[in-house]
């Protein structure tokens, strides 16, 4: 249940915050973040479709989403990747101006670089002419119409411009890449947080983190740095080929023999690398999943002396990553070795042909030198183009994993439906609810569950372990939808409500409350809009109602005390009280307490019970899920469930406990016996 409970809080909390949250800092969205929220259909059509699909509360099992695909794909695929490449460049649209600027700078720096072979050839020919003339005249040579000194000064200026352009290109591309990867990660995180509970049950957090981190970085690099290298190679190759043709078309014809084998090898290599890249990222995701699980369970591993077992398990995953990396290394080595051989063989052919042409007077030494340098530049550009293609395919392979998460529409959409005006003073009803968790479709949790909770009640749900008590909370918060039947509030099916606004009227506190690595104040005010977080009177009241004032006041930094990762700096009871303060500060119409007072002392529990009684007087509903006798006693009504969610009995605590044959008496006696043992 740990992963479900963690998801329950994250999914609820993210609906309360108007902007993306990183750590506990509200982060302004990027300019183009909300372009992700465009749908591929009209809003009115989607809303009507959704309403129609949920209007029938007795929908059959076949119509429910249990058969939908929940797990993200791990297959490598064999498609050409053209669609993925197109989507890669579509990501760069918001950065079009920056990329155009980078392209201009690439043209400038590339043009400067491509002047070097021509200049060197000219200098060699001038020097050769001076040697052949053996003239004692020290008259200054003229190069390109300029005296020698002026020529070198002008050339230095051109090189300086090229250096500045190259520097600007790097700066522009780096900043563009960082913006792109930040936007991509934010979109992907947004998509992950919008998914329903069944999705997170089926996909481990480690794999999602891998898609957010390494995959997003590879995609960003592919679009910016790799595309820059490709553009530079195209410009360099085009200019080089043009200059070679200008110097000698015969030698250029020899040079063109290099292209066909390179194209064929690049096509094969790029396809293989794309598939291997996706496979590698999948293996890295698996490695991250194992590492995340092991690090979260470090104390358990140490307590059971399982270090060696876990190291072997981790080493197996590392080996899987290594094996894929080895395949890629062998293919890359073969490709670059073959292309290097073809390039060197072509240069040898050019030297032999060029030497013969010099002897025949068809070309000068300087021209051959310039041609050979242009040939090296052009060959290098072809080599870089093939490398660009392979890196682009790597990016496409990583992009598939990112796009897969971005494209997945949640089965329970958070923003479709009508606004619930108010939940206060309305009756909650479970009507013939059938439910099984999507990850365990053959294990039915509820079979025809009927249950009602009236306004102003503090209901305590009791039952055997595995009887679906916490599932009541999950269904009421719509982390899952029933297979059939309906849940209504005030006679309206909750599937008709805008989920985000519906959840803002509810609160939940769990046995293991989720606290963020921030201050106590930030954790308490997490669910509130920003303008309400600066109301000290409201915060003090929430602290009193949850009995937090004393222990918070004992800390030197008070409310600014950091709670540590997952609240590790606080005791179990303190964490529960902070979570209760967060819920009381929100003051929801419906409050769900899932073993939320299990770690409280008697004084704190009495204070919380008094707060819950006050909520009853305000016609607000509180639902407690508990095993402890003290918690059950404080409720206004007890509902006892069996293992299929059927209501065995209901009544006040005194009514049920007064009957020795009641199910509640039996459960409490078993609980007492277990405690005694």
XYZ file of C-alpha atoms in Angstrom:
677
model
C 0.000 0.000 0.000
C 2.989 2.327 0.376
C 3.162 3.308 -3.278
C -0.615 3.836 -3.417
C -0.583 6.014 -0.323
C 2.334 8.086 -1.590
C 0.519 8.583 -4.858
C -2.704 9.484 -3.029
C -1.049 12.415 -1.299
C 0.960 13.607 -4.305
C -2.028 13.440 -6.623
C -4.235 15.298 -4.149
C -1.611 17.887 -3.315
C -0.729 18.740 -6.880
C -4.332 19.755 -7.510
C -4.145 22.236 -4.660
C -1.160 24.149 -5.986
C -1.809 26.523 -8.876
C 1.676 26.196 -10.360
C 4.310 23.457 -10.693
C 6.135 22.813 -7.416
C 9.794 21.839 -7.275
C 10.808 20.952 -3.735
C 8.606 23.415 -1.901
C 9.310 26.451 -4.070
C 6.569 27.633 -6.380
C 8.222 27.920 -9.767
C 6.816 30.184 -12.491
C 5.923 28.141 -15.568
C 7.953 28.468 -18.727
C 6.391 30.549 -21.468
C 5.405 27.559 -23.529
C 4.606 25.109 -20.742
C 0.882 25.262 -21.243
C 1.139 24.427 -24.925
C 1.297 20.851 -23.596
C -2.267 21.119 -22.357
C -3.780 21.455 -25.814
C -5.977 18.473 -26.587
C -6.389 16.738 -29.905
C -10.133 17.274 -29.747
C -12.467 20.103 -28.890
C -12.984 20.692 -25.194
C -16.764 20.604 -25.487
C -16.724 17.289 -27.340
C -14.390 15.697 -24.793
C -16.440 16.948 -21.847
C -19.687 15.679 -23.346
C -18.103 12.322 -24.150
C -16.785 12.022 -20.623
C -20.101 12.974 -19.076
C -21.956 10.488 -21.256
C -19.532 7.731 -20.300
C -20.000 8.386 -16.596
C -23.684 9.183 -16.538
C -24.643 5.545 -16.140
C -23.561 4.551 -12.639
C -24.158 0.877 -13.388
C -21.755 0.686 -16.304
C -20.603 -2.819 -17.065
C -17.171 -4.166 -16.359
C -16.366 -4.302 -20.055
C -16.706 -0.527 -20.330
C -14.261 0.257 -17.547
C -10.602 1.079 -18.140
C -9.098 -1.980 -16.471
C -8.266 -3.358 -19.884
C -6.451 -0.186 -20.911
C -2.690 -0.242 -21.178
C -1.238 0.870 -17.841
C 2.453 0.013 -18.123
C 4.734 2.142 -20.247
C 6.394 0.285 -23.088
C 9.855 -1.225 -22.719
C 10.159 -2.583 -26.273
C 12.977 -1.339 -28.453
C 10.987 -1.124 -31.681
C 12.250 -1.289 -35.244
C 10.578 1.661 -36.914
C 12.599 4.051 -39.015
C 12.211 6.785 -36.443
C 11.113 9.460 -38.951
C 8.056 10.297 -36.866
C 10.142 10.509 -33.709
C 12.667 12.788 -35.438
C 9.864 15.106 -36.595
C 8.586 15.325 -33.051
C 12.101 16.037 -31.846
C 12.277 19.159 -33.989
C 8.726 20.171 -33.095
C 9.958 20.478 -29.523
C 12.381 23.163 -30.689
C 9.700 25.485 -32.110
C 9.611 27.760 -29.048
C 13.390 28.195 -29.409
C 13.283 28.951 -33.140
C 14.759 32.462 -32.807
C 17.647 31.210 -30.699
C 18.324 28.365 -33.114
C 18.285 30.754 -36.106
C 20.743 32.997 -34.252
C 22.959 29.980 -33.591
C 22.731 29.009 -37.273
C 23.900 32.485 -38.351
C 26.840 32.231 -35.955
C 27.627 28.763 -37.320
C 27.680 30.159 -40.871
C 30.065 32.941 -39.819
C 32.450 30.690 -37.903
C 32.284 28.036 -40.638
C 33.027 30.568 -43.372
C 36.079 31.780 -41.466
C 37.343 28.228 -41.017
C 36.895 27.455 -44.709
C 39.136 30.377 -45.756
C 42.183 28.704 -44.231
C 42.913 26.118 -46.986
C 42.653 28.750 -49.720
C 44.980 31.126 -47.856
C 47.539 28.404 -47.169
C 47.544 27.339 -50.825
C 48.030 30.940 -51.927
C 50.936 31.440 -49.510
C 52.620 28.253 -50.727
C 52.360 29.343 -54.368
C 53.702 32.824 -53.571
C 56.618 31.346 -51.635
C 57.363 28.911 -54.472
C 57.342 31.713 -57.036
C 59.760 33.734 -54.904
C 62.124 30.786 -54.651
C 61.981 30.080 -58.388
C 62.627 33.731 -59.307
C 65.547 33.910 -56.827
C 65.164 37.663 -56.863
C 67.136 39.752 -54.389
C 64.421 42.399 -54.473
C 62.883 42.712 -51.005
C 59.680 44.234 -52.359
C 56.709 43.368 -50.105
C 54.495 40.641 -51.556
C 50.877 41.376 -52.458
C 48.286 38.865 -51.293
C 44.667 39.124 -52.418
C 45.301 42.738 -53.416
C 46.730 43.696 -50.013
C 50.316 44.291 -48.921
C 51.630 41.420 -46.854
C 51.399 43.190 -43.474
C 47.895 44.467 -44.114
C 46.886 41.025 -45.297
C 48.018 39.400 -42.051
C 46.280 42.085 -39.988
C 43.058 41.575 -41.938
C 43.376 37.809 -41.575
C 43.833 38.186 -37.804
C 40.658 40.280 -37.668
C 38.740 37.648 -39.627
C 39.948 34.932 -37.269
C 38.864 37.038 -34.261
C 35.377 37.382 -35.756
C 35.268 33.622 -36.267
C 36.309 33.001 -32.660
C 33.620 35.363 -31.337
C 31.004 33.714 -33.547
C 32.042 30.294 -32.290
C 31.834 31.480 -28.685
C 28.392 32.970 -29.296
C 27.230 29.737 -30.920
C 28.216 27.698 -27.878
C 26.585 30.119 -25.416
C 23.329 30.324 -27.400
C 23.073 26.561 -27.831
C 23.885 25.810 -24.193
C 21.236 28.210 -22.888
C 18.734 27.005 -25.481
C 19.396 23.409 -24.495
C 18.906 24.164 -20.807
C 15.611 25.932 -21.485
C 14.432 23.077 -23.664
C 15.316 20.328 -21.197
C 13.752 22.300 -18.340
C 10.528 22.718 -20.296
C 10.539 19.071 -21.364
C 11.100 17.840 -17.814
C 8.356 20.095 -16.495
C 5.897 18.831 -19.111
C 6.834 15.242 -18.358
C 6.477 15.725 -14.608
C 3.119 17.415 -15.182
C 1.993 14.439 -17.269
C 3.149 12.001 -14.571
C 1.365 13.850 -11.764
C -1.894 13.902 -13.724
C -2.028 10.111 -14.081
C -4.481 7.971 -12.130
C -3.507 5.608 -9.317
C -3.530 2.523 -11.542
C -0.769 4.034 -13.667
C 1.608 4.543 -10.739
C 0.781 1.100 -9.393
C 1.987 -0.354 -12.710
C 5.060 1.857 -13.261
C 7.887 2.169 -10.779
C 9.069 5.596 -9.727
C 12.661 4.814 -10.747
C 11.695 4.357 -14.397
C 9.749 7.629 -14.377
C 12.770 9.403 -12.876
C 14.967 7.960 -15.628
C 12.616 9.392 -18.261
C 12.666 12.758 -16.511
C 16.435 12.956 -16.126
C 18.682 11.061 -18.530
C 16.166 10.646 -21.375
C 15.236 14.331 -21.325
C 18.934 15.324 -21.373
C 19.630 13.112 -24.385
C 16.651 14.583 -26.232
C 17.784 18.143 -25.486
C 21.344 17.456 -26.605
C 20.083 15.838 -29.791
C 18.037 18.918 -30.693
C 20.601 21.604 -29.828
C 24.236 20.506 -29.761
C 23.857 17.626 -32.187
C 21.786 19.667 -34.645
C 24.409 22.420 -34.443
C 27.126 19.921 -35.319
C 25.003 18.652 -38.203
C 24.420 22.163 -39.567
C 28.120 22.942 -39.242
C 28.958 19.740 -41.120
C 26.500 20.616 -43.924
C 27.939 24.124 -44.328
C 31.503 22.863 -44.168
C 30.796 20.093 -46.662
C 28.952 22.357 -49.113
C 31.654 25.050 -49.086
C 34.412 22.454 -49.249
C 32.809 20.658 -52.190
C 32.317 23.960 -54.002
C 35.944 24.997 -53.504
C 37.203 21.575 -54.564
C 35.148 21.789 -57.754
C 36.557 25.272 -58.392
C 40.149 24.084 -57.944
C 39.910 20.782 -59.877
C 36.845 18.955 -61.103
C 38.947 15.865 -61.848
C 40.047 15.487 -58.240
C 36.515 16.279 -57.093
C 35.216 13.360 -59.147
C 37.619 11.069 -57.289
C 36.395 12.523 -53.996
C 32.748 11.725 -54.761
C 33.590 8.020 -54.669
C 33.620 8.415 -50.876
C 29.926 9.272 -50.567
C 28.011 6.051 -51.499
C 29.685 3.669 -49.014
C 29.399 6.267 -46.253
C 25.681 6.769 -46.865
C 24.992 3.031 -46.791
C 27.007 2.489 -43.629
C 25.421 5.501 -41.913
C 21.895 4.295 -42.702
C 22.568 0.852 -41.212
C 24.457 2.247 -38.235
C 21.859 4.911 -37.430
C 19.016 2.389 -37.384
C 20.914 0.041 -35.091
C 22.004 2.831 -32.770
C 18.465 4.168 -32.394
C 17.169 0.781 -31.265
C 20.161 0.211 -28.996
C 19.747 3.678 -27.490
C 16.153 2.987 -26.571
C 17.112 -0.402 -25.165
C 19.929 1.206 -23.175
C 17.612 3.838 -21.689
C 15.140 1.110 -20.767
C 17.897 -0.824 -18.980
C 19.019 2.354 -17.210
C 15.413 2.868 -16.121
C 15.398 -0.653 -14.665
C 18.677 0.058 -12.881
C 17.223 3.253 -11.415
C 14.133 1.373 -10.234
C 16.250 -1.154 -8.342
C 18.476 1.555 -6.857
C 15.463 3.585 -5.742
C 13.890 0.569 -4.045
C 17.119 -0.440 -2.318
C 17.958 3.047 -1.054
C 14.429 3.529 0.267
C 14.708 0.230 2.128
C 18.293 0.604 3.372
C 17.425 0.070 7.044
C 15.394 -3.044 6.276
C 18.235 -4.430 4.142
C 20.721 -3.804 6.952
C 18.408 -5.224 9.621
C 18.107 -8.518 7.720
C 21.777 -8.547 6.609
C 20.667 -8.491 2.992
C 23.494 -6.302 1.692
C 25.119 -9.032 -0.383
C 21.832 -10.129 -1.899
C 20.973 -6.576 -2.891
C 24.459 -5.909 -4.258
C 24.160 -9.014 -6.449
C 20.748 -7.855 -7.614
C 22.075 -4.388 -8.410
C 25.143 -5.847 -10.137
C 22.826 -7.884 -12.383
C 21.101 -4.690 -13.507
C 24.470 -2.990 -14.010
C 25.549 -5.941 -16.148
C 22.409 -5.582 -18.282
C 23.277 -1.935 -18.907
C 26.890 -2.877 -19.648
C 25.877 -5.554 -22.164
C 23.816 -3.087 -24.178
C 26.604 -0.504 -23.950
C 29.068 -3.124 -25.184
C 26.877 -3.856 -28.211
C 26.743 -0.160 -29.008
C 30.523 0.140 -28.556
C 31.197 -2.739 -30.965
C 28.833 -1.357 -33.603
C 30.227 2.173 -33.186
C 33.798 0.912 -33.380
C 33.064 -1.044 -36.555
C 31.311 1.920 -38.156
C 33.933 4.537 -37.353
C 36.763 2.159 -38.227
C 35.207 1.406 -41.625
C 34.483 5.057 -42.400
C 38.014 6.003 -41.349
C 39.452 3.408 -43.721
C 37.289 4.651 -46.608
C 38.353 8.235 -45.892
C 42.064 7.422 -45.772
C 41.837 5.360 -48.958
C 40.174 8.315 -50.694
C 42.942 10.697 -49.538
C 45.572 8.306 -50.875
C 43.806 8.227 -54.245
C 43.686 12.051 -54.272
C 47.422 12.306 -53.555
C 48.305 9.908 -56.351
C 46.046 11.693 -58.840
C 47.152 15.154 -57.697
C 50.850 14.318 -57.977
C 50.344 13.191 -61.551
C 48.483 16.427 -62.345
C 51.310 18.558 -60.883
C 53.815 16.774 -63.102
C 51.588 17.461 -66.093
C 51.147 21.123 -65.144
C 47.423 20.785 -64.568
C 47.592 22.036 -60.992
C 50.053 23.866 -58.737
C 51.497 22.688 -55.440
C 49.519 25.348 -53.566
C 46.295 24.375 -55.307
C 46.839 20.698 -54.488
C 47.559 21.631 -50.867
C 44.351 23.681 -50.711
C 42.413 20.879 -52.379
C 43.737 18.279 -49.932
C 42.765 20.459 -46.976
C 39.310 21.024 -48.437
C 39.091 17.274 -49.020
C 39.924 16.637 -45.376
C 37.333 19.218 -44.304
C 34.701 17.745 -46.616
C 35.490 14.177 -45.609
C 35.328 15.246 -41.992
C 31.948 16.864 -42.644
C 30.645 13.627 -44.191
C 32.005 11.744 -41.212
C 30.349 14.250 -38.849
C 27.087 13.984 -40.766
C 27.048 10.241 -40.244
C 27.834 10.821 -36.575
C 25.066 13.452 -36.482
C 22.626 10.925 -37.909
C 23.566 8.287 -35.354
C 23.295 10.759 -32.464
C 19.966 11.938 -33.845
C 18.749 8.354 -33.789
C 19.909 8.065 -30.179
C 17.866 11.149 -29.402
C 14.886 9.653 -31.211
C 15.219 6.473 -29.157
C 15.241 8.450 -25.902
C 12.432 10.702 -27.161
C 10.129 7.699 -27.618
C 10.257 7.084 -23.859
C 9.658 10.742 -23.017
C 6.866 11.176 -25.579
C 5.193 7.979 -24.389
C 4.732 9.469 -20.930
C 3.868 12.937 -22.276
C 1.252 11.554 -24.657
C -0.535 9.296 -22.203
C -3.922 10.746 -21.344
C -5.018 9.860 -17.799
C -7.966 7.498 -17.600
C -9.381 9.753 -14.878
C -8.931 13.248 -16.265
C -8.351 15.947 -13.616
C -9.932 18.952 -15.358
C -13.052 17.676 -17.148
C -16.521 18.004 -15.641
C -18.692 20.509 -13.844
C -17.654 22.476 -10.786
C -18.991 21.131 -7.492
C -20.560 24.154 -5.781
C -20.171 22.776 -2.257
C -19.847 19.391 -0.557
C -20.856 20.624 2.885
C -24.191 19.352 4.155
C -24.482 16.618 1.515
C -24.779 12.847 1.923
C -22.115 10.485 0.594
C -23.470 7.239 -0.888
C -21.758 4.129 -2.290
C -24.320 2.434 -4.535
C -23.699 -1.251 -5.398
C -19.996 -0.546 -5.900
C -17.864 -3.306 -7.411
C -14.120 -2.758 -7.472
C -10.812 -4.540 -8.019
C -7.418 -2.902 -8.308
C -6.285 -2.748 -11.957
C -3.016 -4.480 -11.068
C -5.009 -7.354 -9.475
C -8.166 -7.529 -11.595
C -9.139 -11.018 -10.394
C -9.046 -10.101 -6.712
C -12.314 -8.319 -5.979
C -12.160 -5.828 -3.117
C -15.798 -4.706 -3.160
C -18.736 -6.764 -4.412
C -21.941 -4.746 -4.386
C -20.951 -2.370 -1.599
C -23.735 -0.098 -0.302
C -22.875 2.608 2.178
C -24.121 6.070 3.124
C -22.654 8.817 5.304
C -24.796 11.764 6.364
C -23.728 15.394 6.869
C -22.281 16.117 10.314
C -21.189 12.528 10.907
C -17.815 11.318 12.070
C -17.885 7.790 10.723
C -15.296 5.201 11.687
C -14.854 2.346 9.198
C -13.686 -0.874 10.824
C -12.942 -4.261 9.334
C -10.372 -7.020 8.914
C -7.030 -6.352 7.242
C -7.423 -6.392 3.477
C -11.125 -5.640 3.767
C -10.937 -2.488 1.648
C -11.101 0.189 4.337
C -8.415 2.348 2.708
C -9.957 1.603 -0.680
C -13.016 3.578 0.432
C -10.758 6.642 0.656
C -9.120 5.913 -2.699
C -12.470 5.637 -4.459
C -13.912 8.688 -2.752
C -10.893 10.747 -3.833
C -11.150 9.201 -7.322
C -7.667 7.804 -7.462
C -9.574 4.884 -8.964
C -13.089 4.511 -10.385
C -15.441 1.626 -9.545
C -15.823 -1.169 -12.064
C -19.569 -0.760 -11.702
C -21.935 1.059 -9.418
C -21.555 4.687 -8.410
C -20.435 7.003 -5.646
C -22.632 10.055 -5.170
C -22.492 13.187 -3.050
C -25.776 14.998 -2.679
C -27.223 12.623 -5.272
C -24.667 13.554 -7.945
C -22.168 11.043 -9.303
C -18.680 12.238 -8.370
C -17.477 11.251 -11.869
C -19.415 14.256 -13.179
C -17.334 16.693 -11.124
C -14.220 18.560 -12.207
C -11.759 16.381 -10.310
C -9.266 19.110 -9.499
C -11.897 21.389 -7.955
C -13.605 18.448 -6.267
C -10.412 17.426 -4.485
C -9.843 20.976 -3.241
C -12.915 20.475 -1.040
C -11.466 17.316 0.525
C -8.586 16.488 2.822
C -6.696 13.329 3.734
C -4.269 12.366 6.493
C -2.556 8.994 6.347
C -0.903 6.731 8.883
C 2.472 7.462 7.280
C 1.980 11.106 6.301
C 4.037 12.475 3.443
C 6.113 15.469 4.505
C 8.378 17.329 2.113
C 11.983 18.300 2.759
C 11.091 21.831 3.784
C 10.054 23.782 6.875
C 7.113 22.915 9.118
C 5.353 26.057 7.898
C 5.755 25.124 4.234
C 4.426 21.634 4.915
C 1.408 22.935 6.820
C 0.505 25.542 4.191
C 1.229 23.253 1.236
C -2.397 22.832 0.173
C -3.311 26.508 0.464
C -3.303 29.203 -2.227
C -0.363 31.559 -1.835
C -2.387 34.500 -0.485
C -3.716 32.414 2.425
C -0.292 31.210 3.580
C 0.428 34.594 5.173
C -2.457 34.508 7.679
C -0.780 33.866 11.074
C -4.078 33.651 12.986
C -5.341 30.885 10.715
C -2.046 28.994 11.011
C -1.984 29.315 14.818
C -5.530 27.957 14.999
C -4.579 24.907 12.915
C -1.575 24.300 15.181
C -3.786 24.418 18.289
C -6.422 22.118 16.818
C -3.757 19.492 16.055
C -1.784 20.028 19.300
C 1.321 21.144 17.393
C 1.884 24.447 19.202
C 3.917 23.021 22.086
C 6.449 20.949 20.156
C 6.789 23.517 17.353
C 7.424 26.229 19.950
C 10.161 24.109 21.534
C 12.242 24.211 18.358
C 14.721 27.127 18.145
C 13.512 27.994 14.647
C 9.842 27.334 15.350
C 7.755 27.005 12.188
C 10.878 27.465 10.068
C 12.361 24.203 11.367
C 13.296 21.865 8.525
C 11.628 18.457 8.811
C 14.186 16.642 6.636
C 13.544 14.200 3.773
C 10.178 12.479 4.339
C 9.985 14.191 7.746
C 12.874 12.206 9.239
C 13.689 14.964 11.762
C 10.307 14.516 13.453
C 8.875 11.633 15.467
C 5.967 9.588 14.155
C 3.469 11.429 16.340
C 4.868 14.830 15.376
C 4.603 13.973 11.687
C 0.982 12.947 12.111
C 0.183 16.163 13.957
C 1.811 18.291 11.246
C -0.261 16.429 8.646
C -3.405 16.990 10.734
C -2.577 20.695 11.001
C -2.284 20.804 7.223
C -5.747 19.255 6.888
C -7.330 21.469 9.570
C -5.835 24.563 7.948
C -7.514 23.568 4.698
C -10.822 23.014 6.577
C -12.293 20.616 3.958
C -15.950 19.651 3.678
C -14.909 15.973 3.743
C -11.904 14.847 5.790
C -10.476 11.316 5.525
C -8.251 10.028 8.336
C -6.554 6.747 7.412
C -5.080 5.530 10.733
C -4.099 9.184 11.135
C -3.963 9.154 14.956
C -2.199 5.811 15.452
C 0.996 7.448 16.768
C -0.637 10.129 18.935
C -0.543 10.199 22.723
C -3.826 10.322 24.631
C -3.716 14.101 25.154
C -3.162 14.820 21.463
C -5.833 12.313 20.494
C -8.362 13.991 22.800
C -7.586 17.416 21.300
C -7.978 16.051 17.768
C -11.234 14.326 18.774
C -12.558 17.649 20.049
C -11.672 19.264 16.732
C -13.481 16.523 14.821
C -16.556 16.938 17.026
C -16.601 20.631 16.160
C -16.548 19.682 12.468
C -19.674 17.577 13.021
C -21.468 20.625 14.378
C -20.616 22.439 11.133
C -22.306 19.690 9.019
C -18.923 18.511 7.725
C -18.106 14.843 7.250
C -15.134 13.042 8.770
C -14.291 9.467 7.766
C -11.837 7.638 10.027
C -10.250 4.314 9.145
C -8.966 2.770 12.342
C -8.218 -0.296 14.454
C -7.620 1.450 17.780
C -10.412 1.355 20.312
C -9.768 4.956 21.409
C -10.204 6.229 17.858
C -13.392 4.223 17.320
C -14.873 5.544 20.568
C -14.607 9.161 19.400
C -16.717 8.583 16.271
C -20.439 9.274 16.031
C -21.078 6.075 14.057
C -19.163 2.868 13.377
C -19.418 0.914 10.120
C -18.066 -2.647 10.146
C -17.123 -4.162 6.770
C -16.427 -7.747 5.799
C -13.727 -8.819 3.336
C -15.889 -8.037 0.298
C -16.905 -4.592 1.460
C -20.367 -5.568 2.656
C -21.635 -3.627 5.658
C -21.970 -6.202 8.444
C -23.315 -3.764 10.982
C -23.504 -0.078 11.757
C -24.332 1.985 14.832
C -22.750 3.975 17.620
C -19.794 2.532 19.462
C -21.849 1.981 22.610
C -24.610 0.196 20.693
C -22.254 -2.223 18.978
C -19.838 -2.871 21.831
C -22.775 -3.531 24.145
C -23.651 -6.599 22.063
C -21.121 -9.372 22.808
C -22.042 -11.096 19.550
C -21.424 -8.061 17.349
C -18.727 -8.083 14.703
C -17.109 -5.022 16.295
C -16.775 -6.825 19.625
C -15.159 -9.751 17.834
C -12.686 -7.537 15.986
C -11.710 -5.606 19.108
C -11.290 -8.788 21.131
C -8.968 -10.187 18.446
C -7.068 -6.905 18.455
C -6.784 -7.060 22.246
C -5.585 -10.674 22.091
C -2.935 -9.788 19.523
C -1.718 -6.896 21.673
C -1.601 -9.131 24.761
C 0.510 -11.715 22.961
